[in-house]
Backbone as ProteinMPNN parsed JSONL, in Angstrom:
{"seq_chain_A": "QGKKISFEEVYNQSKSYVLRYILAAILSVLIIATPMIISLLLVFIVIGIVLLPFAFAWYIIAPFFLYLVPYVLISENLSATDAIKRSVELTKANWQWVLAIFVVLVAITFVNIIPFIGFIIVAVLSIAYYCMPAYVFVHNIQDQKTSVAPEATVVTKTATAPKPAIKKVKSTKKK", "coords_chain_A": {"N_chain_A": [[59.028, -22.099, -40.464], [58.815, -19.993, -41.879], [57.443, -19.737, -44.296], [54.538, -18.982, -45.423], [51.557, -20.849, -45.513], [48.968, -22.14, -47.513], [45.118, -22.391, -47.184], [44.394, -24.638, -48.676], [46.631, -26.114, -48.935], [47.165, -27.156, -46.529], [44.667, -28.721, -46.157], [44.924, -30.472, -47.854], [47.508, -31.701, -47.171], [46.495, -32.796, -44.918], [44.621, -34.83, -45.298], [45.312, -37.44, -45.692], [45.486, -38.172, -42.93], [43.127, -38.212, -41.873], [41.383, -40.615, -42.196], [42.772, -42.512, -41.122], [43.197, -41.369, -38.543], [40.148, -41.548, -37.697], [39.774, -44.263, -37.864], [41.754, -45.121, -35.713], [40.482, -43.828, -33.734], [38.011, -45.229, -33.075], [39.033, -47.799, -33.044], [40.299, -47.572, -30.432], [38.058, -46.891, -28.666], [36.655, -49.387, -29.092], [38.718, -51.098, -27.739], [38.803, -50.231, -25.362], [36.042, -50.033, -24.284], [34.665, -52.768, -24.852], [35.527, -54.833, -22.986], [33.721, -53.927, -20.596], [31.014, -53.725, -21.932], [30.648, -56.732, -22.224], [30.608, -57.686, -19.825], [28.752, -56.499, -18.77], [26.729, -57.48, -20.44], [26.852, -60.146, -19.157], [25.967, -59.968, -16.96], [23.847, -61.132, -15.659], [24.281, -63.504, -15.459], [26.501, -65.195, -13.153], [29.175, -64.957, -13.663], [29.33, -62.479, -15.099], [28.96, -60.846, -12.803], [31.29, -61.216, -11.724], [33.011, -60.438, -13.239], [32.992, -57.804, -13.757], [34.402, -55.991, -11.828], [36.787, -56.109, -12.756], [36.549, -55.452, -15.482], [35.837, -52.756, -15.233], [38.044, -51.763, -13.89], [39.985, -52.106, -16.091], [38.452, -50.275, -18.0], [39.372, -48.084, -16.736], [41.974, -47.851, -16.829], [43.013, -48.534, -19.625], [42.381, -46.174, -21.08], [44.398, -44.416, -20.36], [46.545, -45.847, -21.361], [46.327, -45.378, -24.227], [46.15, -42.727, -24.777], [48.13, -41.189, -26.175], [47.768, -41.694, -28.639], [46.641, -40.161, -30.935], [48.704, -38.118, -31.143], [50.885, -39.602, -31.794], [49.91, -40.972, -34.164], [50.06, -38.987, -36.18], [52.628, -37.633, -35.841], [54.154, -39.434, -36.197], [53.663, -40.712, -38.491], [51.971, -43.117, -38.447], [50.197, -46.09, -39.078], [46.521, -46.913, -37.875], [46.786, -49.16, -35.969], [49.323, -49.565, -35.543], [50.019, -46.922, -34.442], [48.543, -47.249, -31.892], [49.987, -49.242, -30.736], [52.373, -48.129, -30.648], [51.58, -45.98, -28.819], [51.369, -47.396, -26.362], [53.899, -48.214, -25.804], [55.112, -45.647, -25.667], [54.022, -44.784, -23.52], [54.338, -46.708, -21.632], [57.231, -46.158, -21.156], [57.159, -43.471, -20.595], [55.365, -42.986, -18.515], [55.239, -41.107, -16.161], [54.932, -38.495, -17.139], [52.638, -38.896, -18.748], [50.73, -39.445, -16.646], [50.962, -36.956, -15.269], [49.595, -35.487, -17.037], [47.098, -36.411, -16.877], [46.619, -35.96, -14.269], [46.484, -33.191, -14.136], [44.559, -32.51, -16.169], [42.423, -33.778, -14.942], [42.062, -32.236, -12.659], [41.617, -29.853, -13.589], [38.993, -30.661, -14.547], [37.605, -30.981, -12.145], [37.292, -28.534, -10.826], [35.018, -27.241, -12.048], [33.278, -27.89, -10.866], [32.681, -25.979, -8.459], [30.29, -23.55, -7.783], [28.927, -21.116, -9.918], [31.746, -19.597, -10.291], [33.474, -21.621, -11.074], [32.935, -22.387, -13.535], [33.873, -20.352, -15.235], [36.597, -20.266, -14.709], [37.157, -22.866, -15.47], [36.769, -22.275, -18.321], [38.764, -20.654, -18.746], [41.111, -21.998, -18.225], [40.799, -24.068, -20.298], [42.324, -23.636, -22.27], [44.742, -24.68, -21.397], [44.04, -27.255, -21.159], [43.772, -28.115, -23.646], [46.033, -27.479, -25.107], [48.189, -28.473, -23.49], [48.668, -31.359, -23.209], [49.511, -31.709, -25.829], [51.909, -30.121, -26.147], [53.484, -31.324, -24.257], [53.967, -34.128, -25.229], [55.441, -33.217, -27.6], [57.704, -31.765, -26.64], [58.842, -33.766, -24.272], [58.495, -36.216, -24.909], [58.134, -37.236, -27.616], [60.683, -37.683, -28.961], [61.592, -40.051, -27.719], [63.025, -42.811, -27.696], [62.07, -46.293, -28.174], [62.177, -49.504, -27.135], [60.784, -51.319, -29.022], [60.005, -50.21, -32.188], [58.149, -49.001, -34.662], [59.458, -48.635, -37.221], [61.621, -50.488, -39.274], [64.574, -51.801, -37.451], [67.612, -51.7, -37.7], [70.25, -53.9, -36.746], [73.609, -53.697, -35.687], [76.173, -55.646, -35.568], [78.624, -55.689, -32.73], [82.145, -55.666, -32.423], [84.024, -57.745, -30.818], [86.185, -58.504, -28.167], [88.869, -60.714, -29.038], [88.888, -63.941, -27.291], [90.937, -65.336, -24.72], [93.464, -67.509, -25.228], [93.294, -70.525, -23.937], [95.405, -72.638, -22.075], [95.967, -76.122, -21.889], [96.911, -77.805, -18.996], [98.789, -80.181, -18.166], [98.155, -82.993, -16.216], [99.695, -83.936, -13.244], [99.612, -86.113, -11.89], [100.157, -88.843, -10.025], [100.377, -92.22, -10.948]], "CA_chain_A": [[60.123, -21.911, -41.77], [58.675, -18.604, -42.279], [56.892, -20.042, -45.24], [53.122, -18.81, -45.598], [50.695, -21.9, -46.492], [47.333, -21.586, -47.847], [44.196, -23.611, -46.296], [44.267, -25.691, -49.259], [47.951, -26.896, -48.898], [46.693, -27.445, -45.119], [43.769, -29.53, -46.169], [45.492, -31.476, -48.734], [48.22, -32.565, -46.354], [45.608, -33.393, -43.69], [43.473, -35.924, -45.931], [45.679, -38.639, -45.553], [45.753, -38.488, -41.815], [41.595, -38.099, -41.345], [40.669, -41.925, -42.029], [43.405, -42.966, -39.758], [42.573, -40.997, -37.069], [38.836, -41.999, -37.335], [40.129, -45.722, -37.425], [42.218, -45.416, -34.324], [39.621, -43.582, -32.394], [37.206, -46.375, -33.399], [39.551, -49.147, -32.513], [40.55, -47.303, -29.118], [36.837, -47.382, -27.905], [36.417, -50.918, -28.851], [39.691, -51.627, -26.768], [38.425, -49.542, -24.013], [34.611, -50.625, -23.939], [34.523, -54.074, -25.007], [35.458, -55.816, -21.633], [32.76, -53.684, -19.91], [30.235, -54.396, -22.614], [30.82, -58.049, -22.423], [30.589, -58.056, -18.34], [27.389, -55.91, -18.54], [25.812, -58.271, -20.895], [26.678, -61.275, -18.649], [25.729, -59.747, -15.61], [22.743, -62.002, -15.181], [25.244, -64.804, -15.102], [27.359, -65.076, -12.182], [30.526, -64.732, -14.427], [29.513, -61.041, -15.26], [29.398, -59.966, -11.72], [32.71, -61.479, -11.259], [34.077, -60.0, -14.381], [32.773, -56.468, -13.807], [35.397, -55.095, -11.185], [37.959, -55.969, -13.564], [36.297, -54.578, -16.836], [35.801, -51.499, -14.532], [39.605, -51.481, -14.053], [40.383, -51.949, -17.776], [37.982, -49.012, -18.359], [39.995, -46.704, -16.161], [43.629, -47.995, -17.253], [43.214, -48.829, -20.872], [42.678, -44.809, -21.866], [45.768, -44.108, -19.974], [47.853, -45.997, -22.433], [45.786, -44.935, -25.58], [46.136, -41.302, -24.493], [48.889, -40.76, -26.944], [47.53, -42.536, -30.034], [46.4, -39.302, -31.875], [49.892, -37.644, -31.398], [52.053, -40.626, -32.309], [49.499, -41.179, -35.419], [50.534, -38.014, -36.586], [53.829, -37.104, -35.771], [55.344, -40.684, -36.635], [53.066, -41.005, -39.645], [51.804, -44.505, -38.604], [48.761, -46.57, -39.464], [46.025, -46.718, -36.627], [47.139, -50.036, -35.288], [50.909, -49.216, -34.952], [49.767, -45.941, -33.567], [47.978, -47.957, -30.707], [51.073, -50.074, -30.291], [53.238, -47.137, -30.255], [51.074, -45.115, -27.872], [51.515, -48.126, -25.35], [55.245, -48.37, -25.526], [55.9, -44.625, -25.232], [53.494, -44.384, -22.17], [55.079, -47.417, -20.719], [58.61, -45.542, -21.118], [57.207, -42.178, -20.095], [54.32, -43.192, -17.894], [54.874, -40.065, -15.219], [54.376, -37.51, -18.005], [51.014, -39.233, -18.812], [49.804, -39.28, -15.568], [50.797, -35.675, -14.879], [48.584, -34.798, -17.894], [45.864, -36.94, -16.565], [45.802, -35.305, -13.122], [46.13, -31.583, -14.568], [43.148, -32.584, -16.745], [41.421, -34.125, -13.569], [42.138, -31.309, -11.469], [40.663, -28.56, -14.288], [37.496, -30.734, -14.766], [36.885, -30.697, -10.82], [37.293, -26.981, -10.795], [33.817, -27.179, -12.782], [32.289, -28.105, -9.261], [32.582, -24.641, -7.85], [29.351, -22.797, -8.195], [29.372, -19.742, -10.849], [32.879, -18.999, -10.71], [33.97, -22.704, -11.391], [32.627, -22.617, -15.12], [34.631, -19.45, -15.817], [37.933, -20.645, -14.234], [37.281, -23.807, -16.38], [36.71, -21.671, -19.706], [40.147, -19.925, -19.105], [41.942, -23.149, -18.169], [40.687, -25.156, -21.185], [43.831, -23.467, -23.055], [45.553, -25.725, -20.872], [43.346, -28.64, -21.391], [43.868, -28.62, -25.105], [47.365, -27.447, -25.735], [49.285, -29.019, -22.503], [49.018, -32.67, -23.832], [50.432, -31.937, -26.989], [53.403, -29.721, -25.709], [54.457, -32.334, -23.378], [54.5, -34.857, -26.326], [56.425, -32.655, -28.419], [58.718, -31.562, -25.775], [59.182, -34.841, -23.366], [57.952, -37.924, -25.398], [58.181, -37.747, -28.974], [61.85, -38.132, -29.309], [61.907, -41.157, -27.13], [63.118, -44.426, -28.665], [61.66, -47.409, -27.166], [62.64, -50.808, -27.741], [59.942, -51.74, -30.295], [59.818, -49.073, -33.058], [57.433, -49.263, -35.903], [60.064, -48.664, -38.551], [62.815, -51.639, -38.932], [65.549, -51.491, -36.941], [69.12, -52.15, -37.99], [71.189, -54.438, -35.547], [74.782, -54.406, -36.205], [77.144, -56.471, -34.409], [79.905, -55.043, -32.503], [83.096, -56.327, -32.653], [84.458, -58.492, -29.513], [87.61, -58.631, -28.349], [89.107, -62.181, -28.762], [88.79, -64.563, -26.058], [92.395, -65.611, -24.634], [93.495, -68.912, -25.424], [93.183, -71.462, -22.747], [96.279, -73.545, -22.249], [95.527, -77.199, -21.107], [97.835, -78.213, -18.37], [98.865, -81.809, -18.023], [98.088, -83.219, -14.954], [100.967, -84.666, -12.936], [99.102, -87.233, -11.005], [100.847, -90.065, -9.952], [99.415, -93.617, -10.633]], "C_chain_A": [[59.89, -20.682, -42.335], [57.807, -18.642, -43.747], [55.176, -19.855, -44.95], [52.566, -20.16, -46.402], [49.409, -21.653, -46.568], [46.396, -22.987, -47.164], [44.071, -24.649, -47.328], [45.497, -26.628, -49.13], [47.619, -28.003, -47.223], [45.583, -28.649, -45.279], [44.231, -30.796, -47.008], [46.544, -32.392, -48.064], [47.422, -33.36, -45.352], [44.849, -34.51, -43.965], [43.905, -37.247, -45.371], [45.677, -39.202, -44.021], [43.949, -38.575, -41.046], [41.044, -39.662, -41.237], [41.414, -42.736, -41.003], [43.194, -42.839, -38.62], [41.545, -41.422, -36.679], [39.066, -43.467, -37.034], [40.783, -45.656, -36.071], [41.212, -44.83, -33.294], [38.502, -44.65, -32.222], [37.802, -47.659, -32.556], [39.9, -48.802, -30.726], [39.171, -47.468, -28.27], [36.402, -48.786, -27.9], [37.684, -51.59, -27.808], [39.041, -51.189, -25.335], [36.975, -50.062, -23.47], [34.351, -51.87, -24.127], [34.504, -55.028, -23.709], [34.028, -55.313, -20.847], [31.476, -53.836, -20.509], [29.753, -55.882, -22.312], [30.581, -58.535, -20.882], [29.244, -57.736, -18.2], [26.361, -56.818, -19.293], [25.735, -59.93, -20.14], [26.338, -61.132, -17.276], [24.633, -60.295, -14.891], [23.331, -63.317, -15.058], [26.272, -64.404, -14.199], [28.638, -64.481, -12.748], [30.584, -62.958, -14.315], [29.595, -60.555, -14.007], [30.713, -60.236, -11.197], [33.606, -60.651, -12.071], [33.938, -58.325, -14.434], [33.934, -55.476, -13.0], [36.432, -54.979, -12.295], [37.316, -55.315, -15.164], [36.29, -53.029, -16.145], [37.336, -50.896, -14.477], [40.008, -51.172, -15.134], [39.75, -50.74, -18.095], [38.645, -47.582, -17.929], [41.581, -46.709, -16.892], [43.551, -47.905, -18.54], [43.385, -47.155, -21.525], [44.048, -44.341, -21.554], [46.924, -44.231, -20.982], [47.569, -45.826, -24.028], [45.988, -43.483, -25.602], [47.074, -40.554, -25.663], [48.771, -41.098, -28.554], [47.333, -41.175, -31.018], [47.772, -38.499, -32.156], [50.931, -38.505, -32.05], [51.502, -40.956, -33.775], [50.065, -40.202, -36.521], [51.796, -37.693, -36.95], [54.892, -38.293, -36.413], [54.756, -41.248, -37.954], [52.805, -42.475, -39.5], [50.173, -44.852, -38.825], [48.044, -46.77, -37.903], [46.527, -47.688, -35.653], [48.683, -49.949, -34.633], [50.725, -48.121, -34.169], [49.252, -46.423, -31.824], [49.17, -48.446, -30.191], [52.121, -49.149, -29.931], [52.941, -46.206, -29.057], [51.423, -45.875, -26.406], [53.085, -48.229, -24.943], [55.669, -46.851, -24.963], [55.107, -44.269, -23.988], [53.886, -45.377, -21.011], [56.635, -46.826, -20.27], [58.394, -44.19, -20.459], [55.464, -41.943, -19.35], [54.045, -41.721, -16.676], [54.712, -39.013, -15.9], [52.742, -37.625, -18.058], [50.291, -39.046, -17.728], [49.827, -37.818, -15.142], [49.933, -34.811, -15.634], [47.443, -35.154, -17.633], [45.679, -36.058, -15.144], [45.683, -34.063, -13.135], [44.511, -31.696, -14.929], [42.14, -32.942, -15.785], [40.854, -32.979, -12.975], [41.165, -29.974, -12.428], [39.151, -29.121, -14.483], [36.855, -30.709, -13.153], [36.774, -29.341, -10.382], [35.766, -26.498, -11.209], [33.032, -27.107, -11.671], [31.931, -26.808, -8.576], [31.412, -24.096, -8.527], [29.535, -21.66, -8.801], [30.647, -19.456, -11.128], [33.75, -20.437, -11.495], [33.846, -22.619, -12.98], [33.78, -21.299, -16.05], [36.144, -19.71, -15.652], [38.043, -22.017, -15.349], [37.568, -23.343, -17.864], [38.35, -21.025, -19.447], [41.025, -20.864, -19.091], [41.839, -24.106, -19.161], [41.669, -24.958, -22.054], [44.432, -24.608, -22.765], [45.479, -26.866, -21.252], [43.563, -29.191, -22.696], [45.302, -28.598, -25.417], [48.488, -28.024, -24.554], [49.847, -30.656, -23.081], [50.016, -32.825, -25.151], [51.85, -31.145, -26.825], [54.097, -30.723, -24.785], [54.741, -33.358, -24.27], [55.534, -34.227, -26.968], [57.534, -32.505, -27.689], [59.508, -32.792, -24.795], [58.963, -36.04, -24.061], [58.139, -38.227, -26.515], [59.338, -38.133, -29.315], [62.322, -39.5, -28.644], [62.134, -42.215, -27.875], [62.684, -45.42, -27.7], [62.256, -48.476, -27.913], [61.816, -51.592, -29.058], [59.634, -50.493, -31.126], [59.083, -49.702, -34.202], [58.296, -49.598, -37.197], [61.254, -49.683, -38.017], [64.149, -50.953, -38.558], [66.643, -52.329, -37.302], [70.004, -52.543, -36.867], [72.216, -54.654, -36.039], [75.325, -54.865, -34.944], [78.292, -56.081, -33.973], [80.951, -56.33, -32.553], [83.567, -56.989, -30.984], [85.806, -58.708, -29.498], [87.83, -60.124, -28.065], [89.316, -62.95, -27.309], [90.274, -65.302, -25.845], [92.264, -67.199, -24.486], [93.973, -69.693, -24.213], [94.203, -72.698, -22.876], [95.77, -74.863, -21.506], [96.894, -77.768, -20.403], [97.996, -79.671, -17.951], [98.983, -81.96, -16.536], [99.303, -84.248, -14.674], [100.695, -85.47, -11.749], [99.875, -88.514, -11.161], [100.221, -91.098, -10.009], [99.871, -94.548, -9.872]], "O_chain_A": [[60.636, -20.248, -43.212], [57.532, -17.565, -44.275], [54.634, -20.683, -44.218], [52.929, -20.514, -47.524], [48.787, -20.994, -45.736], [46.778, -24.1, -46.803], [43.595, -25.699, -46.895], [45.342, -27.845, -49.221], [47.834, -29.197, -47.014], [45.669, -29.558, -44.453], [43.878, -31.95, -46.762], [46.561, -33.605, -48.273], [47.74, -34.505, -45.034], [44.398, -35.187, -43.041], [43.176, -38.02, -44.75], [45.824, -40.403, -43.792], [43.707, -38.945, -39.897], [40.324, -39.958, -40.283], [40.871, -43.483, -40.189], [43.021, -43.697, -37.754], [41.488, -41.783, -35.504], [38.584, -43.922, -35.997], [40.164, -46.283, -35.211], [41.124, -45.287, -32.154], [38.135, -44.869, -31.067], [37.228, -48.316, -31.687], [39.761, -49.683, -29.878], [39.196, -48.15, -27.245], [35.876, -49.326, -26.926], [37.424, -52.602, -27.158], [38.883, -51.953, -24.383], [36.842, -50.455, -22.312], [33.52, -52.219, -23.289], [33.603, -55.833, -23.472], [33.242, -56.191, -20.49], [30.603, -54.11, -19.685], [28.558, -56.144, -22.179], [30.369, -59.733, -20.699], [28.502, -58.509, -17.595], [25.223, -56.923, -18.835], [24.865, -60.755, -20.419], [26.407, -62.074, -16.486], [24.425, -60.035, -13.705], [22.696, -64.198, -14.479], [26.907, -63.368, -14.399], [29.095, -63.473, -12.208], [31.437, -62.283, -13.739], [30.426, -59.649, -13.939], [31.207, -59.547, -10.304], [34.708, -60.237, -11.712], [34.724, -57.656, -15.104], [34.295, -54.395, -13.467], [36.863, -53.895, -12.687], [38.101, -54.618, -15.807], [36.877, -52.159, -16.788], [37.698, -49.809, -14.929], [40.423, -50.031, -15.334], [40.551, -49.931, -18.563], [38.557, -46.466, -18.441], [42.161, -45.734, -17.369], [44.186, -46.904, -18.873], [44.3, -46.873, -22.299], [44.781, -43.907, -22.443], [47.789, -43.441, -21.36], [48.396, -46.079, -24.904], [45.974, -43.027, -26.745], [46.768, -39.42, -26.032], [49.565, -40.785, -29.441], [48.043, -41.237, -32.022], [48.008, -38.209, -33.329], [51.769, -38.023, -32.811], [52.341, -41.209, -34.64], [50.47, -40.612, -37.609], [52.137, -37.487, -38.115], [56.003, -38.142, -36.921], [55.324, -42.2, -38.489], [53.341, -43.195, -40.341], [49.216, -44.08, -38.753], [48.74, -46.793, -36.888], [46.746, -47.267, -34.517], [49.033, -50.224, -33.485], [51.26, -48.208, -33.064], [49.659, -45.882, -30.795], [49.442, -48.04, -29.061], [52.767, -49.374, -28.908], [53.846, -45.716, -28.381], [51.709, -45.198, -25.419], [53.397, -48.32, -23.756], [56.421, -46.751, -23.993], [55.597, -43.342, -23.344], [53.831, -45.108, -19.811], [57.107, -47.053, -19.156], [59.319, -43.72, -19.797], [54.653, -41.049, -19.592], [52.91, -41.351, -16.375], [54.164, -38.19, -15.166], [51.883, -36.853, -17.633], [49.201, -38.482, -17.819], [48.786, -37.372, -14.66], [49.528, -33.719, -15.236], [46.536, -34.42, -18.025], [44.599, -35.498, -14.958], [44.909, -33.546, -12.329], [43.551, -31.225, -14.32], [41.033, -32.407, -15.832], [39.668, -32.707, -12.787], [40.228, -29.336, -11.949], [38.199, -28.345, -14.573], [35.667, -30.426, -12.999], [36.025, -29.127, -9.429], [35.333, -25.449, -10.734], [32.14, -26.266, -11.563], [30.785, -26.68, -8.146], [31.398, -24.111, -9.758], [30.404, -20.969, -8.269], [30.843, -19.019, -12.262], [34.567, -20.237, -12.394], [34.88, -22.837, -13.611], [34.279, -21.408, -17.17], [36.887, -19.314, -16.55], [39.068, -22.105, -16.026], [38.432, -23.889, -18.549], [39.038, -21.123, -20.462], [41.9, -20.745, -19.948], [42.641, -25.038, -19.11], [42.042, -25.934, -22.705], [44.676, -25.478, -23.601], [46.421, -27.557, -21.638], [43.567, -30.396, -22.948], [45.817, -29.58, -25.95], [49.679, -27.956, -24.859], [51.003, -31.021, -23.297], [50.892, -33.647, -25.42], [52.847, -31.595, -27.39], [55.324, -30.773, -24.71], [55.932, -33.667, -24.216], [56.636, -34.767, -26.872], [58.497, -33.163, -28.082], [60.723, -32.698, -24.62], [59.447, -37.02, -23.495], [58.343, -39.417, -26.754], [59.292, -39.078, -30.102], [63.376, -40.013, -29.02], [61.331, -42.507, -28.76], [62.95, -45.329, -26.502], [62.733, -48.405, -29.046], [62.353, -52.332, -29.881], [58.882, -49.694, -30.567], [59.388, -50.814, -34.635], [58.043, -50.484, -38.013], [61.719, -49.76, -36.88], [64.684, -49.967, -39.066], [66.594, -53.556, -37.212], [70.476, -51.698, -36.105], [72.289, -55.595, -36.83], [75.076, -54.609, -33.766], [79.181, -56.076, -34.824], [80.705, -57.53, -32.673], [83.204, -56.307, -30.025], [86.512, -59.014, -30.459], [87.245, -60.742, -27.176], [89.903, -62.425, -26.363], [90.756, -65.848, -26.837], [91.419, -67.897, -23.926], [95.012, -69.412, -23.615], [93.95, -73.639, -23.629], [95.129, -74.667, -20.474], [97.844, -78.14, -21.093], [97.075, -80.19, -17.32], [99.685, -81.282, -15.785], [99.777, -85.077, -15.45], [101.431, -85.502, -10.763], [100.149, -89.085, -12.217], [99.339, -91.199, -9.155], [99.189, -95.548, -9.643]]}, "name": "protein", "num_of_chains": 1, "seq": "QGKKISFEEVYNQSKSYVLRYILAAILSVLIIATPMIISLLLVFIVIGIVLLPFAFAWYIIAPFFLYLVPYVLISENLSATDAIKRSVELTKANWQWVLAIFVVLVAITFVNIIPFIGFIIVAVLSIAYYCMPAYVFVHNIQDQKTSVAPEATVVTKTATAPKPAIKKVKSTKKK"}
């Protein structure tokens, strides 16, 4: 907008997000980790061993759906629980973008395996690591409308054409 803002203005505007952001982070960790913790506690019982593969799958899949929580919380000014719900909705509708982000981030992480030079490459690519998710969210996901929006949706009834009158025809059956 061309207007310079001070640090104090930024601080005052961001205060309202901090507690919601922390709460969303705690809820996300609980959502992701609880099945794994329960199955590990039950591992000495047969059911824990049976549940462990499912908990591990949840541990991989859940972060995928919760990835957009911080972006949704701030851009749509939602509560922590609404941001989690909205993140799931947006991820279902835009799974290919979120998957692309995950693939790139995993690729950047694996480059670190290369001895000596991997660290330097990752340091350079860390700019993409931190900027790409926000860029993709703002340019490809943010304005998407999904079926369940956190705001109240006004449903208007559309006018329908009148049904044609059906004339009853007298049967000409002879008795």
